[in-house]
Amino acid sequence: MILTVCVRPRIEVNLEVDCLSTGHAHEIINKTTFYTGRAINVATGLARLGANSFATGFMYEDNGRLFELALHKEGVPYKFVWMEGRVKERYKFIDRKSMLTEFYEESLPVPEKKQEELINLIKDLSKTCSCIVLSGSPAKGMQDDYNAKLLKVIPSGLKKIIDTEGKNLLNTLGFGVDLVKPNLEEIKRTLKISINCKNDALKACYKLLDLGAERVLLSLGKYGAIITDGSKNYYCKSINVAMNSTVGAGDGMLAGATNALINGDSLKEILRAGVAAGSATITTPESISFYKSKFEEILSGLTVQEL
């Protein structure tokens, strides 16, 4: 079982309108609602690939049951640490000029007692897992060493996959992390460097390897991704697909790469699976994750080159 940990669930509501203008009523042309959170998206992507994923993290009493319904539809089992209040919502209005206007609610701090409760829950759940995925930034009230605290309580043999940035990433690298998946902006902010070419990007990956990561999968957005384990370096260019939304693309990439890693695939295949899943995600505006058929279609057309 692959345990995915989401500390910041979110409801995303995308609304298409003809023309957004303050002080006027608007007809909604199209509306989509996603029950999301980076690790929840990963759990969904893994389930669509046929993997045995399990979702945990924090959830809120007022509207959190909607997440349970969404996960149940995807066949993803779950167990959350429940708190008072409601999952915060983000509203995105897109008008005919493709202008995006966003409204979002701020989250409340997570009490220390609930943080400790999640640590104990993960300690228990991880006893029957082969892998743990920690994805996303800390919630309010959490320190940058929280992921490190989680890794301290899990069995040593579990594969550990991290998708975050800054100190929250750096503090995990001494625990034998099997894969980290930053994107360009995240790795630049984490290492406080500039990146102007593939060679710069590869050097940045090597810095994370030197700090303890076993593999680094660096997302280059629409240009594909790089993967390295220090002995082999590969690049995979993303193929052209209809880009409907980039929401969840990084989570799709992580799901594809995680599934390949758990299956014992080669470094090349981990890269190809990640790029294929990320690309497939941006073709599905009606879903927060990719469809397996689209993933397989894109995967068949991807090639990898050694750097």
Coordinates of C-alpha atoms in Angstrom, one line a residue:
M1 CA 0.0 0.0 0.0
I2 CA 1.2 3.5 -0.8
L3 CA 0.3 6.0 1.9
T4 CA -0.2 9.6 0.8
V5 CA -0.3 12.4 3.3
C6 CA -2.2 15.6 2.7
V7 CA -2.1 18.3 5.3
R8 CA -3.8 21.1 3.3
P9 CA -7.0 19.8 1.6
R10 CA -8.7 22.4 -0.6
I11 CA -11.9 22.7 -2.6
E12 CA -11.4 24.3 -6.0
V13 CA -14.3 25.8 -7.8
N14 CA -13.7 26.9 -11.4
L15 CA -16.3 29.1 -13.0
E16 CA -16.5 30.2 -16.6
V17 CA -18.4 33.5 -17.2
D18 CA -18.9 35.7 -20.2
C19 CA -17.4 38.8 -18.8
L20 CA -16.5 39.4 -15.1
S21 CA -17.5 42.9 -14.0
T22 CA -17.9 44.1 -10.4
G23 CA -21.3 45.3 -9.4
H24 CA -23.1 43.1 -11.9
A25 CA -24.9 39.7 -12.0
H26 CA -23.2 37.0 -14.0
E27 CA -24.4 33.8 -15.7
I28 CA -22.2 30.8 -15.1
I29 CA -21.4 29.1 -18.4
N30 CA -19.6 26.2 -16.9
K31 CA -18.7 25.1 -13.4
T32 CA -16.3 22.4 -12.1
T33 CA -15.6 21.5 -8.5
F34 CA -12.5 19.6 -7.3
Y35 CA -11.9 18.1 -3.9
T36 CA -8.2 18.4 -3.9
G37 CA -4.9 18.7 -2.1
R38 CA -1.6 17.6 -3.6
A39 CA -1.3 14.2 -1.9
I40 CA -5.0 13.5 -2.5
N41 CA -4.4 14.1 -6.2
V42 CA -1.4 11.7 -6.1
A43 CA -3.6 9.0 -4.4
T44 CA -6.2 9.4 -7.1
G45 CA -3.6 9.1 -9.9
L46 CA -2.1 6.0 -8.4
A47 CA -5.5 4.4 -8.1
R48 CA -6.2 5.1 -11.7
L49 CA -3.0 3.3 -12.6
G50 CA -4.2 0.3 -10.6
A51 CA -1.9 0.9 -7.6
N52 CA -3.1 0.4 -4.0
S53 CA -3.1 3.9 -2.6
F54 CA -4.4 5.2 0.8
A55 CA -5.1 8.8 1.7
T56 CA -4.6 10.4 5.1
G57 CA -3.9 13.8 6.5
F58 CA -6.1 16.5 8.0
M59 CA -9.8 17.0 7.3
Y60 CA -12.5 19.3 8.5
E61 CA -16.0 18.5 9.8
D62 CA -18.2 21.0 8.0
N63 CA -17.5 19.9 4.4
G64 CA -14.9 17.2 4.6
R65 CA -17.4 14.4 3.9
L66 CA -17.4 15.6 0.3
F67 CA -13.7 14.4 0.1
E68 CA -14.7 11.0 1.4
L69 CA -17.3 10.7 -1.4
A70 CA -14.8 11.8 -4.0
L71 CA -12.2 9.3 -2.8
H72 CA -14.8 6.5 -2.5
K73 CA -15.7 7.0 -6.2
E74 CA -12.0 6.6 -7.1
G75 CA -11.6 3.5 -5.0
V76 CA -9.1 5.1 -2.6
P77 CA -9.5 4.1 1.1
Y78 CA -8.8 6.9 3.6
K79 CA -8.5 7.8 7.3
F80 CA -8.2 11.4 8.4
V81 CA -7.5 13.4 11.5
W82 CA -10.7 15.4 11.8
M83 CA -10.8 19.0 13.0
E84 CA -13.5 21.6 13.6
G85 CA -14.2 24.1 10.8
R86 CA -14.4 23.7 7.1
V87 CA -12.0 23.0 4.2
K88 CA -11.1 26.3 2.6
E89 CA -12.3 27.1 -0.9
R90 CA -10.7 28.8 -3.8
Y91 CA -12.8 30.2 -6.6
K92 CA -11.4 30.8 -10.1
F93 CA -13.4 33.0 -12.5
I94 CA -12.4 32.7 -16.2
D95 CA -14.0 35.2 -18.6
R96 CA -14.2 35.2 -22.4
K97 CA -10.8 37.0 -22.6
S98 CA -9.2 34.1 -20.7
M99 CA -8.6 36.5 -17.8
L100 CA -8.3 34.7 -14.5
T101 CA -9.6 36.2 -11.3
E102 CA -9.2 34.3 -8.0
F103 CA -10.8 34.5 -4.6
Y104 CA -9.6 32.2 -1.8
E105 CA -10.0 31.7 1.9
E106 CA -7.2 31.6 4.4
S107 CA -6.7 28.4 6.3
L108 CA -6.7 28.3 10.1
P109 CA -3.6 27.1 12.0
V110 CA -3.5 23.3 12.8
P111 CA -3.3 22.8 16.6
E112 CA -0.3 21.0 18.0
K113 CA -2.5 18.3 19.5
K114 CA -3.9 17.5 16.0
Q115 CA -0.4 17.5 14.5
E116 CA 0.7 14.9 17.1
E117 CA -2.5 12.9 16.4
L118 CA -1.5 12.7 12.7
I119 CA 2.0 11.6 13.6
N120 CA 0.6 8.7 15.7
L121 CA -1.9 7.8 12.9
I122 CA 0.9 7.6 10.3
K123 CA 3.0 5.6 12.7
D124 CA 0.2 3.1 12.8
L125 CA -0.8 3.1 9.1
S126 CA 2.7 2.8 7.9
K127 CA 3.1 -0.6 9.4
T128 CA 1.2 -2.1 6.5
C129 CA 2.7 0.2 3.8
S130 CA 5.5 -0.2 1.3
C131 CA 5.8 3.5 0.5
I132 CA 4.9 6.9 1.9
V133 CA 4.3 10.1 -0.2
L134 CA 4.6 13.5 1.5
S135 CA 3.4 16.1 -0.9
G136 CA 2.7 19.8 -0.4
S137 CA 3.8 22.6 1.9
P138 CA 3.0 22.7 5.6
A139 CA -0.3 24.0 6.9
K140 CA -0.5 27.0 9.1
G141 CA 0.9 26.4 12.6
M142 CA 3.2 23.6 11.4
Q143 CA 7.0 23.9 11.5
D144 CA 9.4 23.2 8.7
D145 CA 10.6 20.0 10.4
Y146 CA 7.1 18.4 10.4
N147 CA 7.8 16.0 7.5
A148 CA 11.0 15.0 9.2
K149 CA 9.0 14.1 12.3
L150 CA 6.7 11.9 10.2
L151 CA 9.7 10.1 8.7
K152 CA 11.1 9.4 12.1
V153 CA 8.1 7.3 13.1
I154 CA 7.7 5.1 10.0
P155 CA 9.5 1.7 9.5
S156 CA 13.0 2.1 8.0
G157 CA 12.2 -0.2 5.0
L158 CA 9.5 2.1 3.5
K159 CA 10.2 3.9 0.3
K160 CA 10.0 7.7 0.9
I161 CA 8.9 10.1 -1.7
I162 CA 8.8 13.9 -1.1
D163 CA 7.3 16.7 -3.1
T164 CA 7.7 20.0 -1.3
E165 CA 10.3 22.8 -1.1
G166 CA 12.5 24.9 1.1
K167 CA 13.4 23.8 4.6
N168 CA 10.5 21.4 4.6
L169 CA 12.3 19.5 1.8
L170 CA 15.8 19.9 3.1
N171 CA 14.9 18.6 6.5
T172 CA 13.8 15.3 5.1
L173 CA 16.9 14.5 3.0
G174 CA 18.8 12.8 5.9
F175 CA 16.2 10.0 6.1
G176 CA 17.2 8.1 2.9
V177 CA 14.5 9.7 0.7
D178 CA 14.1 7.5 -2.5
L179 CA 12.7 10.3 -4.7
V180 CA 12.2 14.0 -4.6
K181 CA 10.2 15.9 -7.2
P182 CA 10.6 19.6 -7.3
N183 CA 9.8 21.9 -10.2
L184 CA 12.1 24.6 -11.5
E185 CA 10.8 27.4 -9.3
E186 CA 10.8 25.2 -6.2
I187 CA 14.4 24.0 -6.6
K188 CA 15.5 27.6 -7.3
R189 CA 13.8 28.9 -4.2
T190 CA 15.0 25.9 -2.1
L191 CA 18.7 26.2 -3.1
K192 CA 18.6 30.0 -3.7
I193 CA 20.1 29.7 -7.1
S194 CA 19.4 30.7 -10.7
I195 CA 18.9 28.1 -13.5
N196 CA 19.4 29.1 -17.2
C197 CA 19.9 25.8 -18.9
K198 CA 19.7 22.0 -18.6
N199 CA 23.3 21.9 -17.2
D200 CA 22.3 24.3 -14.4
A201 CA 19.2 22.2 -13.7
L202 CA 21.3 19.0 -13.5
K203 CA 23.8 20.7 -11.1
A204 CA 20.9 21.7 -8.9
C205 CA 19.6 18.1 -8.8
Y206 CA 23.1 17.0 -7.8
K207 CA 23.0 19.3 -4.8
L208 CA 19.9 17.5 -3.6
L209 CA 21.6 14.2 -4.1
D210 CA 24.6 15.4 -2.1
L211 CA 22.2 16.3 0.7
G212 CA 20.8 12.7 0.8
A213 CA 18.2 12.2 -1.9
E214 CA 18.6 9.0 -3.9
R215 CA 16.9 10.2 -7.0
V216 CA 15.7 13.6 -8.2
L217 CA 12.9 14.1 -10.7
L218 CA 12.9 17.7 -11.8
S219 CA 9.8 18.9 -13.6
L220 CA 10.5 21.4 -16.4
G221 CA 6.9 22.2 -17.0
K222 CA 5.8 22.0 -20.6
Y223 CA 9.4 21.1 -21.6
G224 CA 9.3 17.8 -19.8
A225 CA 11.6 16.6 -17.0
I226 CA 15.0 15.5 -15.9
I227 CA 15.8 12.6 -13.6
T228 CA 19.1 11.6 -12.0
D229 CA 20.5 9.2 -9.4
G230 CA 24.0 10.6 -9.6
S231 CA 25.3 7.9 -11.9
K232 CA 22.8 8.3 -14.8
N233 CA 21.1 11.4 -16.0
Y234 CA 18.1 11.4 -18.4
Y235 CA 15.9 14.0 -20.1
C236 CA 12.4 13.4 -21.5
K237 CA 10.7 16.0 -23.6
S238 CA 7.0 16.3 -23.2
I239 CA 4.9 15.8 -26.4
N240 CA 2.5 18.4 -27.6
V241 CA -1.0 17.9 -26.1
A242 CA -4.1 20.1 -25.8
M243 CA -3.4 22.1 -22.6
N244 CA -6.8 22.7 -20.9
S245 CA -5.5 23.3 -17.4
T246 CA -2.1 22.8 -15.6
V247 CA -3.9 22.2 -12.3
G248 CA -2.7 18.9 -10.8
A249 CA 0.0 18.3 -13.5
G250 CA 2.8 18.0 -10.9
D251 CA 0.7 15.6 -8.8
G252 CA 0.0 13.5 -11.9
M253 CA 3.8 13.4 -12.6
L254 CA 4.5 12.3 -9.1
A255 CA 1.8 9.6 -9.2
G256 CA 3.2 8.2 -12.5
A257 CA 6.7 8.2 -11.2
T258 CA 5.8 6.7 -7.8
N259 CA 3.9 3.9 -9.5
A260 CA 6.9 3.1 -11.7
L261 CA 9.3 3.3 -8.8
I262 CA 7.2 0.9 -6.7
N263 CA 7.0 -1.5 -9.6
G264 CA 10.8 -1.6 -9.7
D265 CA 11.1 0.1 -13.1
S266 CA 14.4 1.6 -14.4
L267 CA 15.3 5.2 -14.0
K268 CA 14.3 5.8 -17.6
E269 CA 10.9 4.3 -17.1
I270 CA 10.3 6.3 -13.9
L271 CA 11.0 9.5 -15.9
R272 CA 8.8 8.4 -18.9
A273 CA 5.9 7.5 -16.6
G274 CA 6.1 10.8 -14.7
V275 CA 6.1 12.9 -17.9
A276 CA 3.3 10.8 -19.4
A277 CA 1.1 11.2 -16.3
G278 CA 1.8 14.9 -16.0
S279 CA 1.0 15.5 -19.6
A280 CA -2.1 13.4 -19.5
T281 CA -3.4 15.4 -16.5
I282 CA -3.4 18.7 -18.4
T283 CA -5.7 17.2 -21.0
T284 CA -8.5 16.6 -18.5
P285 CA -10.1 19.8 -17.3
E286 CA -13.1 18.0 -15.9
S287 CA -10.9 15.9 -13.6
I288 CA -8.2 16.6 -11.1
S289 CA -6.2 13.6 -12.3
F290 CA -5.4 11.8 -15.6
Y291 CA -7.1 8.9 -17.2
K292 CA -5.2 5.7 -17.6
S293 CA -6.0 5.4 -21.4
K294 CA -4.6 8.9 -22.0
F295 CA -1.5 8.1 -19.9
E296 CA -0.8 5.0 -21.9
E297 CA -1.3 6.8 -25.2
I298 CA 1.2 9.5 -24.3
L299 CA 3.6 7.1 -22.7
S300 CA 3.9 5.1 -26.0
G301 CA 5.1 8.2 -27.8
L302 CA 7.8 9.4 -25.3
T303 CA 11.5 8.9 -25.8
V304 CA 14.4 9.5 -23.3
Q305 CA 17.8 10.8 -24.0
E306 CA 20.9 10.5 -21.7
L307 CA 22.5 13.7 -20.5

